[in-house]
CHARMM-style PDB file with segment names, atoms N, HN, CA, C and O in Angstrom:
ATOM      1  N   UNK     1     115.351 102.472 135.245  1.00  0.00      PROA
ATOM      2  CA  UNK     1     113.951 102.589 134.942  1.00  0.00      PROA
ATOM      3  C   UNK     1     113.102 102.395 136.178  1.00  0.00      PROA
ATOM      4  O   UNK     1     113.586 101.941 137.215  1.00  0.00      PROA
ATOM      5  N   UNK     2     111.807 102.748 136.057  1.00  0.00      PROA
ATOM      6  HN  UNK     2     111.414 103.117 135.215  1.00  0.00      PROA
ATOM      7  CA  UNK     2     110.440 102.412 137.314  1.00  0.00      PROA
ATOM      8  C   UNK     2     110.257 101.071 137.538  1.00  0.00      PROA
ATOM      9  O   UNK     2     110.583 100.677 136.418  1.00  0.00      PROA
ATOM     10  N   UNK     3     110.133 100.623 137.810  1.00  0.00      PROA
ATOM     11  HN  UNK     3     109.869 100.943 138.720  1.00  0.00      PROA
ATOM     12  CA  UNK     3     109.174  99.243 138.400  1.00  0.00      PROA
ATOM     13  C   UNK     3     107.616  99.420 137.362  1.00  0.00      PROA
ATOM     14  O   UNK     3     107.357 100.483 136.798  1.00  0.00      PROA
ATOM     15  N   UNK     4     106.906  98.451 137.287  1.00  0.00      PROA
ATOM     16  HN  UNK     4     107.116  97.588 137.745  1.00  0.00      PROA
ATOM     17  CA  UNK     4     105.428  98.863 137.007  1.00  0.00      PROA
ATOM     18  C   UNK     4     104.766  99.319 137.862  1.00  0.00      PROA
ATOM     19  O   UNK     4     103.994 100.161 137.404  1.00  0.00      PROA
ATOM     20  N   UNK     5     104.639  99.118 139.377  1.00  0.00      PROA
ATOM     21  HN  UNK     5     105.266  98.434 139.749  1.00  0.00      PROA
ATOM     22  CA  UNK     5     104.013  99.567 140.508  1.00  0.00      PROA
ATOM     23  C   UNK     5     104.223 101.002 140.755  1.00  0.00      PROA
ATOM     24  O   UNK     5     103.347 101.798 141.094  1.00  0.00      PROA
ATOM     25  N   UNK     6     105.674 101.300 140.518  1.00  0.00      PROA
ATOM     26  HN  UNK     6     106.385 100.653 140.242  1.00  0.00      PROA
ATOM     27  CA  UNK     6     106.161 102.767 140.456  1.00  0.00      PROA
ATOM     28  C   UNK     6     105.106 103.606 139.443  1.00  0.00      PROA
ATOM     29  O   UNK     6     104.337 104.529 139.713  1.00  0.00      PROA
ATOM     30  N   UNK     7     105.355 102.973 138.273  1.00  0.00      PROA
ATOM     31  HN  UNK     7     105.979 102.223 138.053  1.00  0.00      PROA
ATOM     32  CA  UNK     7     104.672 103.888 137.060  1.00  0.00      PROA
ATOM     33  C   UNK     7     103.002 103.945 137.329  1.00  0.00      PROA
ATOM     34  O   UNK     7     102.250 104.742 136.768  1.00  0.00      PROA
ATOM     35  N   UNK     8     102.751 103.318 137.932  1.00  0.00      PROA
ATOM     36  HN  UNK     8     103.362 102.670 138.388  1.00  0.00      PROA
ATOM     37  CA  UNK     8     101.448 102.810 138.054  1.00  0.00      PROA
ATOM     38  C   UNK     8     100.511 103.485 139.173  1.00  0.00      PROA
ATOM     39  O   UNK     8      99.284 103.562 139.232  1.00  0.00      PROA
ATOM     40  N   UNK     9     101.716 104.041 140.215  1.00  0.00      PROA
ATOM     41  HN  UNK     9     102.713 103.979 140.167  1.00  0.00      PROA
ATOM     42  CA  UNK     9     101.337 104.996 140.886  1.00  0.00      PROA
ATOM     43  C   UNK     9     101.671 106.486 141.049  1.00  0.00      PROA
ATOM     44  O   UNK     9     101.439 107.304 141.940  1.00  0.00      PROA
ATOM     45  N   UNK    10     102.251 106.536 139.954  1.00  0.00      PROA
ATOM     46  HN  UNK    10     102.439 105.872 139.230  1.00  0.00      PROA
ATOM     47  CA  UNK    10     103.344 108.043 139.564  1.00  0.00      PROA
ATOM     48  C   UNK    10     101.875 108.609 138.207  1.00  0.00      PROA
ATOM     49  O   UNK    10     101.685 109.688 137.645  1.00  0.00      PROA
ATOM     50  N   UNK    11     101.193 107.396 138.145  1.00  0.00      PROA
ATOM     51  HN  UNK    11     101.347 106.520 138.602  1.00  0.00      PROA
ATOM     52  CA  UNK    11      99.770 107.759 137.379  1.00  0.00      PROA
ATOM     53  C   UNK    11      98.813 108.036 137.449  1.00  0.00      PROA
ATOM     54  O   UNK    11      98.065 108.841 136.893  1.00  0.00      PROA
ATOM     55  N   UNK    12      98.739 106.974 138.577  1.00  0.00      PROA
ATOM     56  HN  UNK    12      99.346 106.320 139.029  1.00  0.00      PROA
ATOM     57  CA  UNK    12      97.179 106.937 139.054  1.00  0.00      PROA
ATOM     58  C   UNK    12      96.533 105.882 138.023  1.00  0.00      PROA
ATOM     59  O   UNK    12      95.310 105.895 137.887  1.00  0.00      PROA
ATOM     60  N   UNK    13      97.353 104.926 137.260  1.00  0.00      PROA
ATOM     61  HN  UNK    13      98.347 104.915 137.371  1.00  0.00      PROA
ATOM     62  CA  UNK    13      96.886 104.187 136.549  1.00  0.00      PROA
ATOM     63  C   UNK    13      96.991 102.788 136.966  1.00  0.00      PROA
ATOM     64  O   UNK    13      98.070 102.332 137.343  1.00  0.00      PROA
ATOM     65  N   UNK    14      95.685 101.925 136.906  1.00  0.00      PROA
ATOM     66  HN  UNK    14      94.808 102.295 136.599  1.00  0.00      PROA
ATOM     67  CA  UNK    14      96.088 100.067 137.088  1.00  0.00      PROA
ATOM     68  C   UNK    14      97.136  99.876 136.543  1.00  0.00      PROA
ATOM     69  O   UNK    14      97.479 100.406 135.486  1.00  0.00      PROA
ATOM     70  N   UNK    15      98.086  98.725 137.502  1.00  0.00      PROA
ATOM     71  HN  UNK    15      97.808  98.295 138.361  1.00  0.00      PROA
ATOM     72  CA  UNK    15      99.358  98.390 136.824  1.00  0.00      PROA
ATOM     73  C   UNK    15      99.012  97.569 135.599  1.00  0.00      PROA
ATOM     74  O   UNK    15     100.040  97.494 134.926  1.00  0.00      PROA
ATOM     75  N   UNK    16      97.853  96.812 134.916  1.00  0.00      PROA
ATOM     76  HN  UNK    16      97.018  96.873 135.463  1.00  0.00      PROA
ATOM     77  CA  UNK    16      97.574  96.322 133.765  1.00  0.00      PROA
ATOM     78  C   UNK    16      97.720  96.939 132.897  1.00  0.00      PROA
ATOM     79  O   UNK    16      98.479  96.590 131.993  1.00  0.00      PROA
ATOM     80  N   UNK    17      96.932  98.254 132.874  1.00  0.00      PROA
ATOM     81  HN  UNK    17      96.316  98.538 133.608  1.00  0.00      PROA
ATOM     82  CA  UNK    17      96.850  99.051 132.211  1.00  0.00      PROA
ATOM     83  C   UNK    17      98.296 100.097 131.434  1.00  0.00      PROA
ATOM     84  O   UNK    17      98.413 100.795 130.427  1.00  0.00      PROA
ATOM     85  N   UNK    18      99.467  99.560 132.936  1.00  0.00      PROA
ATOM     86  HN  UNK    18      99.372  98.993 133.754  1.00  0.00      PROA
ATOM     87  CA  UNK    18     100.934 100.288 132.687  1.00  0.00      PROA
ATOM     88  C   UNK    18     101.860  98.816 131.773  1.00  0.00      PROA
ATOM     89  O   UNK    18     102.752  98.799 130.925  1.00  0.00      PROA
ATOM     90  N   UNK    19     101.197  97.905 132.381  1.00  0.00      PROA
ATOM     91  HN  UNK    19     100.472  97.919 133.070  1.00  0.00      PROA
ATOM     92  CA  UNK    19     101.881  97.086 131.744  1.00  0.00      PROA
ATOM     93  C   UNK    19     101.547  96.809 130.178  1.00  0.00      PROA
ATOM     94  O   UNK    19     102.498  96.802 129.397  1.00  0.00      PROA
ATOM     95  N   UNK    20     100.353  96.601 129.734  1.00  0.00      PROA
ATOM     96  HN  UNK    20      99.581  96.606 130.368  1.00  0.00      PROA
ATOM     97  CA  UNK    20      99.629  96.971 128.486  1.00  0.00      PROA
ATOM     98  C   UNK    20     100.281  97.612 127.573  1.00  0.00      PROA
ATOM     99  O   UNK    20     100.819  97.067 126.609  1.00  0.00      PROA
ATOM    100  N   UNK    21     100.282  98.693 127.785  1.00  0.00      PROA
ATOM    101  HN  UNK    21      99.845  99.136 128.568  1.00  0.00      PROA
ATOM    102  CA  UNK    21     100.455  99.856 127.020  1.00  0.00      PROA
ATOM    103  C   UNK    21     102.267  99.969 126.828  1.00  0.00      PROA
ATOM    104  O   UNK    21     102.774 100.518 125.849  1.00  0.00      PROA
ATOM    105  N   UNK    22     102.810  99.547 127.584  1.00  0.00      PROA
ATOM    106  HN  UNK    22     102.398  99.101 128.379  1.00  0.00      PROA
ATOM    107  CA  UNK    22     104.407  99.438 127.743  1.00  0.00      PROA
ATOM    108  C   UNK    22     104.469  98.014 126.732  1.00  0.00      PROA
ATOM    109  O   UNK    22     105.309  97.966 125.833  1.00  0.00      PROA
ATOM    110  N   UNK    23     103.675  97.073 126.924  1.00  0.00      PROA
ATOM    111  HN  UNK    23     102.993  97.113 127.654  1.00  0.00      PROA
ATOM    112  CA  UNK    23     103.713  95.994 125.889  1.00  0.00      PROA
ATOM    113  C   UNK    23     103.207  96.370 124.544  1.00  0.00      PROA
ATOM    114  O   UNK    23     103.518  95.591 123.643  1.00  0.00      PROA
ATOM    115  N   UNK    24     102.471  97.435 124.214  1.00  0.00      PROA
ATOM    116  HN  UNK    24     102.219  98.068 124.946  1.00  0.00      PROA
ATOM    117  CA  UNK    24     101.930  97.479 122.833  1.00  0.00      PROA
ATOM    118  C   UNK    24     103.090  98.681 122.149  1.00  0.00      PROA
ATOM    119  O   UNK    24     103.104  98.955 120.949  1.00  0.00      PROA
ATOM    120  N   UNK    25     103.698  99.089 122.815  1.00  0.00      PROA
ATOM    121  HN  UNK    25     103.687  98.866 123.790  1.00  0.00      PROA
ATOM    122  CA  UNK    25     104.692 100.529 122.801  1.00  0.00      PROA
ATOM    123  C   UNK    25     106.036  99.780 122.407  1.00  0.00      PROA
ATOM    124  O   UNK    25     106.788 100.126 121.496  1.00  0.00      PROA
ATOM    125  N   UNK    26     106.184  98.841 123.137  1.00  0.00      PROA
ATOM    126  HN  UNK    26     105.574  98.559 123.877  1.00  0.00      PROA
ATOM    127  CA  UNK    26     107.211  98.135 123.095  1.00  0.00      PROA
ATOM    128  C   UNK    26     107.551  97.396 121.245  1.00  0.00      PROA
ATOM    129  O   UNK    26     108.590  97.518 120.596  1.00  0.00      PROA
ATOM    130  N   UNK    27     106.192  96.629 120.815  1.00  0.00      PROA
ATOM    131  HN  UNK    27     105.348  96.530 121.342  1.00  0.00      PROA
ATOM    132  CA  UNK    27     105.947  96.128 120.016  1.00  0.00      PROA
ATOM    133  C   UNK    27     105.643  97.083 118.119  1.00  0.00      PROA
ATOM    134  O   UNK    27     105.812  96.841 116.924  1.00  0.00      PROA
ATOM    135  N   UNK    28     105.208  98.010 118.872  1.00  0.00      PROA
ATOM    136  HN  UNK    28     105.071  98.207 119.843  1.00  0.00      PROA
ATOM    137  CA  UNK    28     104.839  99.331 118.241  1.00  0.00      PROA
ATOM    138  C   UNK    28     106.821  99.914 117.506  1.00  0.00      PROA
ATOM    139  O   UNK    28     107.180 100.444 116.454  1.00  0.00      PROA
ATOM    140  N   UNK    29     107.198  99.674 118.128  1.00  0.00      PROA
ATOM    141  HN  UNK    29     106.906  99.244 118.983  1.00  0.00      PROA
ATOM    142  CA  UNK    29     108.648 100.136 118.482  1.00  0.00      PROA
ATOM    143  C   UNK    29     109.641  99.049 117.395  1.00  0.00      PROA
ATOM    144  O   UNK    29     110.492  99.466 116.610  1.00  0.00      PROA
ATOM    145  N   UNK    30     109.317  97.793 117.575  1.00  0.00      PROA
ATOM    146  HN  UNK    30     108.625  97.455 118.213  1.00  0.00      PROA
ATOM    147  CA  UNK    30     110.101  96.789 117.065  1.00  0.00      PROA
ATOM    148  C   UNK    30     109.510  96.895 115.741  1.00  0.00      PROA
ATOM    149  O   UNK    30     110.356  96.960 114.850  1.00  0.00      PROA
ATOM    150  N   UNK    31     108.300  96.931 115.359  1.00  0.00      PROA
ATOM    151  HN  UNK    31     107.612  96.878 116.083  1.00  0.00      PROA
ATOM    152  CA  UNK    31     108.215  97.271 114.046  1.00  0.00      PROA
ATOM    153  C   UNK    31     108.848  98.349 113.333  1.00  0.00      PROA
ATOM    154  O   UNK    31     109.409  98.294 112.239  1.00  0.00      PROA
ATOM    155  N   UNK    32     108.695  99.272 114.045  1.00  0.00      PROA
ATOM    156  HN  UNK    32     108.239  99.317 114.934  1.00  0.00      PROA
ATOM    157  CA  UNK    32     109.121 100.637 113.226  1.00  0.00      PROA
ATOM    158  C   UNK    32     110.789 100.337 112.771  1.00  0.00      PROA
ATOM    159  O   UNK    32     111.140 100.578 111.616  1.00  0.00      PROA
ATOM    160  N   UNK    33     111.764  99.793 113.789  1.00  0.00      PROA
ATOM    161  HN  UNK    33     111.478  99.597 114.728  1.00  0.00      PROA
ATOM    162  CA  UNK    33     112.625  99.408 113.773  1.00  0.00      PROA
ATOM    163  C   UNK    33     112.890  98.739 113.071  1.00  0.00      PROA
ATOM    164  O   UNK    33     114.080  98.840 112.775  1.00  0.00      PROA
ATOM    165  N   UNK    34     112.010  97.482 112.202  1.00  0.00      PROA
ATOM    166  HN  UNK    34     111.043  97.400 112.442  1.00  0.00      PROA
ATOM    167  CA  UNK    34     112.242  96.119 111.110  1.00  0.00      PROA
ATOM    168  C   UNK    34     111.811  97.198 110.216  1.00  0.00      PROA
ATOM    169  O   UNK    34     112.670  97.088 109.340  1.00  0.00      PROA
ATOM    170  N   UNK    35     111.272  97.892 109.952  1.00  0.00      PROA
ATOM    171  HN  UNK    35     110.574  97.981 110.663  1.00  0.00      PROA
ATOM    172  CA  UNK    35     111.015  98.835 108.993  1.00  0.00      PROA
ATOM    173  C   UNK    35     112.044  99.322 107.971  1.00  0.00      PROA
ATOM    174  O   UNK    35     112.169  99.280 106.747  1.00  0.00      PROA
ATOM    175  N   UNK    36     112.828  99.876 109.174  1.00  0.00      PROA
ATOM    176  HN  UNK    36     112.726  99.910 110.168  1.00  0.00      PROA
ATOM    177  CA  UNK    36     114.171 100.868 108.802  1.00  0.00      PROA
ATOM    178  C   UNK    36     115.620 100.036 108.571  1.00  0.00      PROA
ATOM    179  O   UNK    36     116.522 100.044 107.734  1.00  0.00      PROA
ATOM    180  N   UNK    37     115.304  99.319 109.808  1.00  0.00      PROA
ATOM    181  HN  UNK    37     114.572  99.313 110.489  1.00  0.00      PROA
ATOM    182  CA  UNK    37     116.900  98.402 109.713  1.00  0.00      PROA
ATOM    183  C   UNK    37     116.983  97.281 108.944  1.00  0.00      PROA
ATOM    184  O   UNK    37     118.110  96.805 108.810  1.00  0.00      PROA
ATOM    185  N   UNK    38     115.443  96.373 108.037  1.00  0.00      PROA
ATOM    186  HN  UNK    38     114.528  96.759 108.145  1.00  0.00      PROA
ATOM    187  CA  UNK    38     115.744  95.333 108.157  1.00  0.00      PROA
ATOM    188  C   UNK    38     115.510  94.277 108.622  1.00  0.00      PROA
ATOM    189  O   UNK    38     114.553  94.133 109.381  1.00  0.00      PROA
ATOM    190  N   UNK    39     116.465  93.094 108.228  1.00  0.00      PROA
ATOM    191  HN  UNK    39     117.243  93.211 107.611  1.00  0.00      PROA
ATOM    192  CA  UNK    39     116.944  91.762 109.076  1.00  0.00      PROA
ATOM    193  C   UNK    39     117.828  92.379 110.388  1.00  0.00      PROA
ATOM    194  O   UNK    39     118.049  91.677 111.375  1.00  0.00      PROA
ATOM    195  N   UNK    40     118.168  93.372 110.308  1.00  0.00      PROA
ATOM    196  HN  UNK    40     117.988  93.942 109.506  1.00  0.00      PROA
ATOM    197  CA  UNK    40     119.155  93.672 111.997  1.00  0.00      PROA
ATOM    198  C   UNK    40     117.689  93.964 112.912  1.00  0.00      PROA
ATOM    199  O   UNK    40     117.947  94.250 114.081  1.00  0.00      PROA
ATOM    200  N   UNK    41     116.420  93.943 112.628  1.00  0.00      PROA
ATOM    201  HN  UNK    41     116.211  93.711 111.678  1.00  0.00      PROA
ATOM    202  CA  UNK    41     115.695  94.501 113.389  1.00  0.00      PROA
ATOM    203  C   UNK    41     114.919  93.761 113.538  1.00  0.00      PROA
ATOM    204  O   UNK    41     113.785  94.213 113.698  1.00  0.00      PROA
ATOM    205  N   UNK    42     115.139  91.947 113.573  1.00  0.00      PROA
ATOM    206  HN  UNK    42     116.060  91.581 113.443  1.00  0.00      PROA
ATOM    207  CA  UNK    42     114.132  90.706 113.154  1.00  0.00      PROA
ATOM    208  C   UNK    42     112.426  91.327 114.072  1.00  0.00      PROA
ATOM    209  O   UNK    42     112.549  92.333 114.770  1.00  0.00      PROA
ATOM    210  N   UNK    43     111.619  90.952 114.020  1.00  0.00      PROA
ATOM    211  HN  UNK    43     111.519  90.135 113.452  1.00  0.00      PROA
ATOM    212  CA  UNK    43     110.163  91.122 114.201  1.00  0.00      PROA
ATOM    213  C   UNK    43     109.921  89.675 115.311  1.00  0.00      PROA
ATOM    214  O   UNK    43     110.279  88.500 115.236  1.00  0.00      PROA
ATOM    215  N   UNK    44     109.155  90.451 116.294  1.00  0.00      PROA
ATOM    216  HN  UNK    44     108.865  91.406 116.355  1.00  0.00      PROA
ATOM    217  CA  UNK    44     108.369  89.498 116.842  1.00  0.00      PROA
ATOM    218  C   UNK    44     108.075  88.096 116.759  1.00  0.00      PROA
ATOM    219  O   UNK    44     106.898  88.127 116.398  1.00  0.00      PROA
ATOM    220  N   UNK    45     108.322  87.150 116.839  1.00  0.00      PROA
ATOM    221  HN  UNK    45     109.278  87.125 117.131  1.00  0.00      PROA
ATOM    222  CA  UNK    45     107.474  85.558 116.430  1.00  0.00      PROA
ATOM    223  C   UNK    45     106.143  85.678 115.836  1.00  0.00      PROA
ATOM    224  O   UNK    45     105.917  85.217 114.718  1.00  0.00      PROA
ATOM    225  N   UNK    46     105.171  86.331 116.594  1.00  0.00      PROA
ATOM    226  HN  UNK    46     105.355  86.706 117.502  1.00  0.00      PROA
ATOM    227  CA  UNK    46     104.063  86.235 116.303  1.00  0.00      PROA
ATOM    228  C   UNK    46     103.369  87.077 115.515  1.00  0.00      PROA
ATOM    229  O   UNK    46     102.142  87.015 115.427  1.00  0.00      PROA
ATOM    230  N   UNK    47     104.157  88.007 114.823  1.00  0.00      PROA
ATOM    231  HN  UNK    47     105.153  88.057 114.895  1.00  0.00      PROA
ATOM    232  CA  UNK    47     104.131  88.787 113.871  1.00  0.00      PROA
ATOM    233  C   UNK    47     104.927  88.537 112.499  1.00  0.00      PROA
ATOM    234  O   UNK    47     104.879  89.151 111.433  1.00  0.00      PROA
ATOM    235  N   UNK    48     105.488  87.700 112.800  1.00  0.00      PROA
ATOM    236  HN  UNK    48     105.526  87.201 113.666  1.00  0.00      PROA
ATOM    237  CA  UNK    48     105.805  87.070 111.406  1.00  0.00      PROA
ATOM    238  C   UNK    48     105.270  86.494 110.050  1.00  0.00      PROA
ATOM    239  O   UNK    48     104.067  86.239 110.016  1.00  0.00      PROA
ATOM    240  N   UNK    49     105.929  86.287 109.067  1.00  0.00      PROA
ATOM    241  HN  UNK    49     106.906  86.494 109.094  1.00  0.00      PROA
ATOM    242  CA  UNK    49     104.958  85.736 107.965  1.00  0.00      PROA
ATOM    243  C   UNK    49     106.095  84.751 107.958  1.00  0.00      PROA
ATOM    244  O   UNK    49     107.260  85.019 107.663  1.00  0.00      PROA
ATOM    245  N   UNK    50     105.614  83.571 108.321  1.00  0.00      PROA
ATOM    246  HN  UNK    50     104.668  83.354 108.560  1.00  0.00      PROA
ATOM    247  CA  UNK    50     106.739  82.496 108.280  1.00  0.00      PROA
ATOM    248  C   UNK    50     107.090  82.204 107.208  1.00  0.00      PROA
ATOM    249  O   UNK    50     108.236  81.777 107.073  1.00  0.00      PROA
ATOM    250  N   UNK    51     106.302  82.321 106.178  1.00  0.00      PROA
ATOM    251  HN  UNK    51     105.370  82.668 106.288  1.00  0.00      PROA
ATOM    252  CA  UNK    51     106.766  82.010 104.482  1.00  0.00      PROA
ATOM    253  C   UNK    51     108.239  82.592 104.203  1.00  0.00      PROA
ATOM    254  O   UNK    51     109.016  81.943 103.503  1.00  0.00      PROA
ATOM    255  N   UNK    52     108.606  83.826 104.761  1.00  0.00      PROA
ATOM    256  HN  UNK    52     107.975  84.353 105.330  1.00  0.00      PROA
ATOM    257  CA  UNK    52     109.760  84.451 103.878  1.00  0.00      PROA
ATOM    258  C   UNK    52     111.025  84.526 105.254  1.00  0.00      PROA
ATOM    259  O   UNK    52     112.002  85.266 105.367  1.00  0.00      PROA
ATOM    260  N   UNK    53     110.544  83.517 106.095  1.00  0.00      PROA
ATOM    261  HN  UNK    53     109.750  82.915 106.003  1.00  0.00      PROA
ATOM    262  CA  UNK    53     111.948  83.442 107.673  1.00  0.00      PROA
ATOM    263  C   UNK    53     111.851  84.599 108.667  1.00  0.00      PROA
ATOM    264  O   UNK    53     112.721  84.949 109.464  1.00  0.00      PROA
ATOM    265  N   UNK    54     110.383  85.242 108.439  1.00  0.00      PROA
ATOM    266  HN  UNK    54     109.677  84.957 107.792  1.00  0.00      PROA
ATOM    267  CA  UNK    54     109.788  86.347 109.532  1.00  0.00      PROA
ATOM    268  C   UNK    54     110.590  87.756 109.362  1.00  0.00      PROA
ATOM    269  O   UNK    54     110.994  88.492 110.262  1.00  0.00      PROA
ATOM    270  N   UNK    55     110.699  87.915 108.028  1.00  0.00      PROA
ATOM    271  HN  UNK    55     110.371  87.317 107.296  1.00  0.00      PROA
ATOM    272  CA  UNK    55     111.387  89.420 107.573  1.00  0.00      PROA
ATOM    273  C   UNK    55     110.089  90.042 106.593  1.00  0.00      PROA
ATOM    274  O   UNK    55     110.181  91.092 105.958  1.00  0.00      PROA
ATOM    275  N   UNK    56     109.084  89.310 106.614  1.00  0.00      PROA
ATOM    276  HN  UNK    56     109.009  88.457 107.130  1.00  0.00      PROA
ATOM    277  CA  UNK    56     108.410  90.400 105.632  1.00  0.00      PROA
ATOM    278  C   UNK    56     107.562  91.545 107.045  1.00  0.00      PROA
ATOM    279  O   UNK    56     107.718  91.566 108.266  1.00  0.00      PROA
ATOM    280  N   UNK    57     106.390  92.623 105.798  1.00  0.00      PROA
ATOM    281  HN  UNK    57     106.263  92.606 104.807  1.00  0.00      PROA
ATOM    282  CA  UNK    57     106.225  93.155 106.856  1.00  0.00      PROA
ATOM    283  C   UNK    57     105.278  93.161 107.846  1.00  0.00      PROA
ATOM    284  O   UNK    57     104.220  92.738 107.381  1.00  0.00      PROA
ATOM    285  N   UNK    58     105.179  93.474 109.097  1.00  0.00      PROA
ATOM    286  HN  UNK    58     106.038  93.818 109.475  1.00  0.00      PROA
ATOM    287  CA  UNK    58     104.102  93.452 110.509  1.00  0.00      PROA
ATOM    288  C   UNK    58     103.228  92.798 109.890  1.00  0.00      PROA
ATOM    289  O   UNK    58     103.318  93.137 108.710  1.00  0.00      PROA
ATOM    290  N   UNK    59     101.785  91.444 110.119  1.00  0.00      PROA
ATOM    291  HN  UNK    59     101.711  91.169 111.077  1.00  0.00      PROA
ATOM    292  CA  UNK    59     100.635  91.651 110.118  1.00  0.00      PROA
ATOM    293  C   UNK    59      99.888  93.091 110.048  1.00  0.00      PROA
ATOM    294  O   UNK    59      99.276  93.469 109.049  1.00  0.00      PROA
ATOM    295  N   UNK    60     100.047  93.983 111.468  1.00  0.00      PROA
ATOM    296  HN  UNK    60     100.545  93.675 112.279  1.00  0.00      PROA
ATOM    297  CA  UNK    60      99.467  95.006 111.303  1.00  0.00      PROA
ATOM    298  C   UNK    60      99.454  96.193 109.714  1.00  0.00      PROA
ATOM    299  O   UNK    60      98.555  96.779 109.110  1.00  0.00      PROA
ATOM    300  N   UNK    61     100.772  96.103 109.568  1.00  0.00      PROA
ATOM    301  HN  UNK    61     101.501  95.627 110.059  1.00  0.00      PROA
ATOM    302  CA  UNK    61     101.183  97.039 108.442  1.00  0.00      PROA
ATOM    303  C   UNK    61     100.156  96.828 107.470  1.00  0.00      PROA
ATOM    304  O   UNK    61      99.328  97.660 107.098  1.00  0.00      PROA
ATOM    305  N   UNK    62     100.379  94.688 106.782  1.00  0.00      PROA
ATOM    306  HN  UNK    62     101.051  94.012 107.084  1.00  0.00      PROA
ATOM    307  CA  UNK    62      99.861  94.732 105.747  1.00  0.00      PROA
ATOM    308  C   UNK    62      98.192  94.938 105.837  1.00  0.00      PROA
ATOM    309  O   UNK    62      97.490  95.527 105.016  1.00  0.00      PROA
ATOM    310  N   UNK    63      97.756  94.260 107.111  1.00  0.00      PROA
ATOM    311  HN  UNK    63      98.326  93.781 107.779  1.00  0.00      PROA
ATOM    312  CA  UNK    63      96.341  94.757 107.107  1.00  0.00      PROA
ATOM    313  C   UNK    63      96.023  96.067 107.149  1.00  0.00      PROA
ATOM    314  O   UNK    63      94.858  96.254 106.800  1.00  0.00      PROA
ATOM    315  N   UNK    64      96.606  97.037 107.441  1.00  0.00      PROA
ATOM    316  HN  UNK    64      97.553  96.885 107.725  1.00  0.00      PROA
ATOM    317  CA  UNK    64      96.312  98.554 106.777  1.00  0.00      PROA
ATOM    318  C   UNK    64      96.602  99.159 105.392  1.00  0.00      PROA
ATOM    319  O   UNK    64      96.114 100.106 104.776  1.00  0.00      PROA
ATOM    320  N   UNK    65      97.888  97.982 105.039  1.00  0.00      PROA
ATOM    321  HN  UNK    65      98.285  97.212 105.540  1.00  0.00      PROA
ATOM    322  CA  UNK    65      98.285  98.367 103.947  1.00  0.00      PROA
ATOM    323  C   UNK    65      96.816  98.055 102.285  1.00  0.00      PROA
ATOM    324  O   UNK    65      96.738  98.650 101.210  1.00  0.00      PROA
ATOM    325  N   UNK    66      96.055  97.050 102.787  1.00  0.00      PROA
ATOM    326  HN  UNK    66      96.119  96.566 103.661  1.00  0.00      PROA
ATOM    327  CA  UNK    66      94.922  96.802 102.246  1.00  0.00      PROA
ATOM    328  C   UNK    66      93.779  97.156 101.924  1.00  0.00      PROA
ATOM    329  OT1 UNK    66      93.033  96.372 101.337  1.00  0.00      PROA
TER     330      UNK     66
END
């Protein structure tokens, strides 16, 4: 893979901005994944609903789901 500095200048984009977006992509990603797989696809810490051992679904989901 690039470095962030690499990607960052292969853009023309702030490396915040590469790092950002690689962090929300990243996260974006692990959901879709607990989605499909499951408990093989545990979720984030901080996206958890600690009530049910952090397998229910995304924060994000259910607040759209609403």
């Amino acid at each position: 893979g690039l470095a962030y500095s690499e990607i960052a200048m292969t853009l023309d984009w702030p490396m915040g901005t590469v790092m950002s977006r690689l962090f929300h992509a990243r996260r974006k990603m692990q959901a879709l994944l607990h989605e499909s797989l499951g408990s093989e696809a545990p979720l984030p810490q901080d996206l958890r609903d600690e009530s049910d051992g952090g397998f229910a679904q995304s924060k994000e989901r259910q607040v759209s789901a609403s």
